[in-house]
Amino acid sequence: MKKRNVLLFAAAVGLMLTACGNSKDTADGGSNSAAVSSGTVENKAAEESQEPQEPENLPDTQEYVSSDGTYKVVLLEGLTQTDMPLSAGFAMMGLDGEDSRKGFSGISLRCAKSSILGNSGDIESLEDFAEYITDLAISNSGVTVDWTDTQAPALEGTDRSIAWEGVAKHGISKGQAYGYFAEDADSYITVVIVGNDDDIEEARQVISVELLDEAPELDAAQAGTKDFISSMTAVLDSVNGTNVLESFKALEDASSTESQLEAIVLSAQQSLSGSWGVENADDLIEMADWLMTEGHNQDALDVLKEFGADGETQRDAFDAILQEQGLDEGTYISLLAAYDAQSAYGDGAIAAWDLSRVGTIMGFGYAAGYCTYEEAMDKNLEAAQKAQELFDSWEDFNKSYLYGYSYWSEESLDDSQSSAAERAELVSSMEAQANGPFAVDWNMELTKEW
């Protein structure tokens, strides 16, 4: 097995390639599932009335708390914890054996069911989630696992849990793998570990997970400019599965080699070229500036003028004008979204749609090698300050964003079957999260802190 945390790196790479490689700037495709046997064994703690005997000579343990403070994992002592900031509101945690337990590697995460990492498609059950996350964890790592079902311990505060075990293979090396998955009404939680036989056997004797739902709510006074910037891209980060800028920096800080990062760099370059026409550093800055000064917002305002909307035209009258033109449905929906946005936010109209994507392309640009981290963050700060000038709250920013998505996609927010409605539902769920991305203070002073 590899010395470094293969699961953390592979899962991060899998998510980032999903985010970078789509032809539209969002990643709406699913993930191939790992092959798993049917008839998963659920936890049977309720049926076990006898007190279990305490094993002798248990290995030393340590608590590893997630960076968002929502859960902790008890596992073998001395593991190296690496927090991967996938997007605002939650993070993935890697646990690596380093020299003390060579080859031991694991990931854990907790995510809301309404915003599963990587826009993973139709996940309707805990089994679906387990298949998705195990496939993601081992993709690009060179590790393969033949999973079978095993008994899962109960996790207090959850509705159900399952567990899988299997033989892990990497080249000519063999080891063991163990996956634990649980769900409550709102979220999924998982821990997946691989390593040599002895280490995994010891880990299984002591592994446990505890939900920390009593963790204090986000203190708006402690949140900073980076949190604000992260919140601006939170919706698309959730769809794509990661904040490319912060995740790529974390991989670099974790001393990933050039060969390990090469696939991400190439994919970021291809995404910028294919979706944005960005081929180099100059193109990147030009595109970011266009989003902040003109973007689709200016295009929408110009089109509204062409159809006679002067800022005072009543909606019914404007609707009648559109009906007379015999427009196709997509164009009709797009223009009504632009009208509603202008009515609500004037010249700001759908500017939030443009401003939110500055962070996305700058993240791609950093991963592609077209700018430094500092340069990317400086441009993101400009976008954040512009957002504060145009809007009074996260609620307004998000409404403008959704109008912009409807304008761009030509899909109605009122059509429950549309991707626009799905995007609106995602925004609503994030706004309801006590520790979510939109809990940060909209009116904070934005300063350079990197």
XYZ file of C-alpha atoms in Angstrom:
450
model
C 0.000 0.000 0.000
C 1.114 3.597 -0.562
C 2.795 5.525 2.213
C 0.827 8.739 1.745
C -2.906 9.181 2.250
C -4.095 7.594 -0.988
C -7.775 7.882 -0.093
C -7.719 11.581 0.696
C -5.716 12.386 -2.403
C -7.787 10.156 -4.675
C -11.122 11.471 -3.407
C -9.959 15.063 -3.711
C -8.631 14.454 -7.210
C -11.853 12.706 -8.224
C -13.946 15.632 -7.057
C -11.669 18.234 -8.581
C -11.557 16.526 -11.947
C -15.351 16.464 -11.885
C -15.352 20.185 -11.151
C -12.768 21.054 -13.783
C -13.735 18.789 -16.630
C -17.318 19.668 -17.490
C -18.004 21.517 -20.718
C -20.396 23.979 -19.053
C -18.779 25.213 -15.754
C -20.856 22.834 -13.672
C -20.506 19.112 -13.159
C -23.889 17.442 -13.314
C -22.808 13.902 -14.183
C -22.870 10.904 -11.868
C -20.089 8.644 -10.697
C -19.458 5.007 -11.534
C -20.358 2.832 -8.577
C -18.048 0.385 -6.866
C -19.068 -3.252 -7.162
C -20.714 -4.226 -3.882
C -22.688 -7.236 -2.825
C -26.386 -6.942 -2.115
C -28.135 -7.675 1.171
C -26.182 -5.192 3.263
C -25.956 -6.067 6.951
C -27.518 -3.358 9.087
C -26.541 -2.681 12.687
C -28.218 -4.988 15.183
C -27.384 -3.196 18.397
C -31.023 -3.204 19.468
C -31.050 -6.977 19.345
C -27.923 -7.387 21.459
C -28.906 -7.273 25.099
C -25.755 -8.788 26.579
C -22.922 -6.520 27.658
C -19.878 -7.169 25.423
C -16.627 -8.164 27.065
C -13.864 -5.577 27.060
C -11.022 -6.714 24.796
C -7.610 -6.824 26.431
C -4.618 -4.784 25.269
C -6.518 -2.411 23.047
C -4.278 -0.124 20.973
C -3.899 3.502 22.042
C -6.467 5.837 20.513
C -6.888 9.492 19.637
C -9.828 11.755 18.813
C -9.835 13.434 15.399
C -12.348 16.302 15.127
C -13.575 17.535 11.748
C -12.665 21.086 10.838
C -16.336 22.096 10.765
C -16.844 20.734 14.290
C -19.801 18.496 13.410
C -18.300 15.091 14.267
C -15.232 13.314 15.591
C -13.589 9.990 14.802
C -11.842 7.876 17.431
C -9.073 5.888 15.783
C -5.482 4.761 16.249
C -3.168 7.191 18.007
C -0.616 9.204 16.084
C -2.311 9.527 12.698
C -1.736 12.692 10.686
C -4.970 14.615 10.125
C -5.345 16.586 6.902
C -8.452 18.736 6.463
C -9.620 19.170 2.874
C -11.848 22.264 2.417
C -14.124 20.944 -0.291
C -16.653 23.751 -0.036
C -18.168 26.160 2.440
C -20.078 24.405 5.197
C -18.271 21.055 5.327
C -14.893 19.447 4.805
C -13.294 16.072 4.258
C -10.751 14.773 6.741
C -7.821 12.542 5.821
C -6.069 10.304 8.388
C -2.635 9.033 7.419
C -0.326 6.576 9.187
C 2.870 8.212 7.868
C 5.997 6.385 9.161
C 4.369 4.899 12.268
C 1.853 2.841 10.300
C 3.082 2.795 6.742
C 0.325 2.352 4.195
C -2.502 3.175 6.584
C -4.832 5.702 4.975
C -8.384 6.861 5.576
C -10.960 9.531 4.917
C -14.033 10.632 6.788
C -16.717 13.151 5.960
C -20.201 14.273 6.832
C -22.389 15.993 4.264
C -25.965 17.126 3.933
C -28.209 14.898 1.839
C -29.354 17.998 -0.007
C -25.838 18.820 -1.232
C -23.873 15.621 -1.696
C -20.328 16.145 -2.870
C -19.719 16.110 -6.569
C -23.304 16.359 -7.819
C -23.371 12.592 -7.590
C -26.631 11.893 -9.360
C -29.462 9.794 -8.013
C -28.531 8.856 -4.457
C -31.690 7.634 -2.793
C -30.360 5.370 -0.043
C -27.457 4.825 2.316
C -26.268 2.010 0.049
C -26.208 4.378 -2.928
C -24.136 6.839 -0.937
C -21.740 4.125 0.237
C -21.176 2.934 -3.327
C -20.599 6.482 -4.530
C -18.187 7.513 -1.797
C -16.106 4.316 -1.857
C -15.731 4.580 -5.608
C -14.709 8.207 -5.219
C -12.254 7.378 -2.438
C -10.333 4.771 -4.387
C -10.532 6.315 -7.865
C -7.162 7.495 -9.237
C -5.365 5.811 -6.318
C -4.468 2.506 -7.886
C -6.191 0.716 -5.001
C -8.962 -1.797 -5.698
C -11.257 -3.363 -3.114
C -13.582 -6.361 -3.296
C -16.260 -5.291 -0.816
C -18.480 -7.592 1.228
C -20.990 -6.813 3.973
C -20.214 -6.959 7.675
C -22.024 -6.043 10.873
C -22.130 -2.310 11.612
C -22.015 -0.835 15.119
C -24.798 1.571 16.028
C -24.102 5.297 15.940
C -26.118 7.276 18.462
C -28.201 10.001 16.869
C -28.450 8.293 13.487
C -31.268 6.295 11.932
C -29.277 3.529 10.276
C -25.752 2.305 9.639
C -24.033 -0.252 7.406
C -20.460 -1.485 7.121
C -18.332 -3.119 4.440
C -15.009 -4.931 4.558
C -12.733 -6.243 1.847
C -9.327 -7.110 0.495
C -7.480 -4.024 -0.739
C -4.962 -4.470 -3.550
C -2.385 -2.033 -4.822
C -0.019 -3.497 -7.384
C 1.406 -6.658 -5.844
C 0.599 -5.491 -2.310
C -2.459 -6.624 -0.385
C -4.143 -5.316 2.717
C -7.568 -4.768 4.190
C -10.243 -2.149 3.778
C -13.139 -1.177 6.015
C -15.977 1.250 5.381
C -18.565 2.512 7.849
C -21.598 4.504 6.707
C -24.485 6.039 8.669
C -27.346 8.437 8.073
C -29.733 10.625 9.982
C -32.682 12.542 8.589
C -30.510 15.237 7.043
C -27.003 13.918 6.434
C -24.672 11.051 5.606
C -21.467 10.270 7.468
C -18.680 7.885 6.515
C -15.252 6.587 7.464
C -13.233 4.511 4.967
C -9.798 3.084 5.857
C -7.232 0.904 4.059
C -3.949 -0.543 5.282
C -2.063 -3.703 6.121
C -3.851 -6.528 7.912
C -2.525 -5.819 11.413
C -3.258 -2.072 11.334
C -6.807 -2.501 10.056
C -7.511 -5.229 12.606
C -6.349 -2.898 15.394
C -8.298 0.023 13.929
C -11.510 -2.009 13.851
C -11.178 -2.751 17.561
C -11.318 0.932 18.490
C -12.919 2.868 15.625
C -15.966 4.918 16.542
C -17.727 8.059 15.356
C -19.526 10.657 17.447
C -21.807 13.364 16.099
C -21.221 16.792 17.605
C -24.555 18.404 16.915
C -24.154 20.544 20.009
C -21.175 22.314 18.476
C -21.608 26.101 18.707
C -23.132 27.847 15.745
C -20.845 29.804 13.480
C -19.705 32.993 15.196
C -20.162 35.679 12.576
C -17.613 37.814 14.380
C -14.950 35.119 13.918
C -15.666 34.474 10.239
C -13.308 36.329 7.958
C -12.914 37.467 4.390
C -11.905 34.004 3.164
C -15.146 32.614 4.619
C -17.133 35.306 2.804
C -15.397 34.541 -0.494
C -15.957 30.821 0.025
C -19.647 31.453 0.616
C -19.952 33.312 -2.697
C -18.971 30.136 -4.561
C -20.666 27.716 -2.149
C -23.534 26.697 -4.425
C -21.407 25.837 -7.436
C -18.765 24.290 -5.157
C -21.450 21.979 -3.808
C -22.610 21.058 -7.305
C -19.047 20.427 -8.440
C -18.018 18.811 -5.179
C -15.131 21.050 -4.223
C -13.715 24.517 -3.921
C -10.965 24.091 -6.518
C -8.842 26.975 -5.249
C -8.640 25.872 -1.610
C -8.549 22.150 -2.386
C -5.695 22.485 -4.864
C -3.759 24.601 -2.372
C -4.334 21.962 0.310
C -2.989 19.270 -2.006
C 0.076 21.393 -2.729
C 0.577 22.096 0.973
C 0.380 18.344 1.587
C 3.494 18.005 -0.613
C 1.755 16.232 -3.459
C 4.169 15.627 -6.320
C 3.962 17.235 -9.739
C 3.005 13.914 -11.287
C 0.163 13.517 -8.805
C -1.195 16.989 -9.578
C -0.643 16.766 -13.328
C -4.115 15.408 -14.110
C -5.775 18.275 -12.234
C -3.603 20.889 -13.931
C -4.394 19.512 -17.376
C -8.120 19.227 -16.643
C -8.246 22.800 -15.303
C -6.531 24.076 -18.439
C -8.947 22.151 -20.662
C -11.959 23.427 -18.738
C -10.830 27.047 -18.995
C -10.105 26.653 -22.681
C -13.284 24.796 -23.618
C -15.802 26.625 -21.419
C -14.299 30.086 -21.134
C -11.862 30.557 -24.022
C -9.098 31.149 -21.487
C -5.700 29.968 -22.719
C -3.252 31.854 -20.507
C -2.801 34.236 -17.577
C -3.828 37.350 -19.529
C -7.030 35.671 -20.728
C -7.836 34.641 -17.163
C -7.613 38.155 -15.724
C -9.498 39.582 -18.696
C -12.338 37.103 -18.158
C -12.505 37.773 -14.412
C -12.638 41.528 -15.049
C -15.359 41.034 -17.671
C -17.468 39.105 -15.152
C -17.108 41.935 -12.642
C -17.759 44.836 -15.005
C -20.080 43.442 -17.692
C -20.699 39.718 -17.770
C -24.043 38.152 -18.510
C -25.598 40.909 -16.422
C -24.851 43.592 -19.002
C -25.999 41.264 -21.756
C -29.318 40.771 -19.949
C -29.807 44.519 -19.451
C -29.075 45.208 -23.129
C -31.540 42.556 -24.294
C -34.242 43.951 -22.015
C -33.833 47.370 -23.652
C -34.158 45.788 -27.080
C -37.548 44.394 -26.035
C -38.768 47.680 -24.603
C -38.229 47.145 -20.881
C -37.213 50.574 -19.575
C -37.352 49.892 -15.839
C -40.918 51.184 -15.591
C -42.697 48.706 -17.858
C -45.183 46.558 -15.951
C -44.542 42.842 -15.967
C -47.864 42.022 -17.631
C -47.120 44.520 -20.382
C -43.630 43.117 -20.890
C -45.019 39.587 -20.931
C -47.468 40.637 -23.648
C -44.611 42.091 -25.705
C -42.746 38.800 -25.473
C -45.840 36.792 -26.383
C -46.248 38.854 -29.548
C -42.713 38.010 -30.674
C -43.369 34.292 -30.993
C -40.206 33.461 -29.078
C -39.109 29.933 -28.319
C -39.773 28.817 -24.744
C -36.139 29.048 -23.604
C -35.719 32.632 -24.757
C -39.073 33.592 -23.227
C -38.063 32.128 -19.842
C -34.658 33.792 -20.025
C -36.080 37.244 -20.702
C -38.651 37.003 -17.929
C -35.893 36.018 -15.490
C -33.885 39.050 -16.590
C -36.951 41.281 -16.179
C -37.637 40.007 -12.653
C -33.979 40.453 -11.715
C -33.906 44.027 -12.989
C -37.149 44.811 -11.181
C -35.643 43.568 -7.927
C -32.041 44.794 -8.192
C -31.904 47.431 -10.919
C -28.625 47.503 -12.787
C -27.380 44.773 -10.423
C -29.989 42.414 -11.919
C -28.150 39.076 -12.328
C -24.697 40.354 -11.337
C -24.472 37.794 -8.516
C -24.434 35.036 -11.149
C -21.327 36.631 -12.686
C -19.615 37.534 -9.411
C -20.061 34.068 -7.937
C -18.141 32.573 -10.847
C -15.109 34.817 -10.464
C -13.986 32.549 -7.628
C -14.603 29.488 -9.776
C -12.486 30.571 -12.734
C -9.751 31.929 -10.489
C -9.656 28.537 -8.779
C -9.319 26.870 -12.171
C -6.668 29.450 -13.098
C -4.633 28.678 -9.994
C -4.877 24.933 -10.616
C -3.960 25.503 -14.278
C -0.846 27.447 -13.316
C -2.045 30.771 -14.741
C -1.905 32.684 -11.452
C -0.614 32.403 -7.909
C -2.843 31.746 -4.916
C -2.422 35.361 -3.825
C -3.391 36.670 -7.249
C -6.495 34.478 -7.268
C -7.537 35.628 -3.817
C -6.913 39.284 -4.645
C -9.280 39.016 -7.607
C -11.837 37.196 -5.447
C -11.643 40.033 -2.923
C -12.505 42.509 -5.679
C -15.562 40.411 -6.590
C -16.662 40.172 -2.973
C -16.410 43.934 -2.476
C -18.418 44.482 -5.654
C -21.078 42.081 -4.343
C -21.400 44.079 -1.133
C -21.835 47.267 -3.155
C -24.684 45.812 -5.226
C -26.618 43.738 -2.682
C -27.757 44.141 0.918
C -27.762 40.526 2.090
C -27.043 36.916 1.219
C -30.754 36.551 0.484
C -30.554 39.233 -2.210
C -27.278 37.879 -3.559
C -28.744 34.378 -3.840
C -31.926 35.579 -5.546
C -29.878 37.481 -8.103
C -27.747 34.362 -8.575
C -30.824 32.236 -9.229
C -32.281 34.745 -11.671
C -28.925 34.633 -13.424
C -28.931 30.855 -13.538
C -32.435 30.896 -15.004
C -31.361 33.496 -17.588
C -28.255 31.511 -18.536
C -29.837 28.057 -18.570
C -33.153 29.202 -20.077
C -34.953 27.135 -17.438
C -37.730 28.315 -15.169
C -37.270 28.422 -11.423
C -40.953 27.483 -11.158
C -40.538 24.253 -13.129
C -40.017 21.603 -10.456
C -38.373 19.295 -13.018
C -35.756 21.816 -14.114
C -32.144 22.144 -13.025
C -32.978 25.750 -12.105
C -35.491 24.520 -9.520
C -32.908 22.040 -8.230
C -30.431 24.880 -7.871
C -33.033 26.933 -5.999
C -33.679 24.013 -3.642
C -29.953 23.720 -2.973
C -29.739 27.422 -2.148
C -32.702 27.102 0.205
C -31.162 24.163 2.050
C -27.857 26.007 2.455
C -29.599 29.120 3.746
C -31.283 26.969 6.401
C -28.008 25.521 7.726
C -27.082 27.073 11.076
C -23.382 26.617 10.375
C -23.783 26.917 6.633
C -22.070 29.218 4.162
C -24.671 31.965 4.453
C -24.377 32.260 8.225
C -21.384 34.590 7.828
C -22.018 38.305 8.257
C -22.853 39.904 4.911
C -21.783 43.325 6.183
C -18.354 42.306 7.470
C -15.380 44.436 6.518
C -13.553 42.630 3.730
C -9.791 42.812 4.007
C -6.791 40.983 2.568
C -5.895 38.220 5.046
C -3.625 35.965 2.958
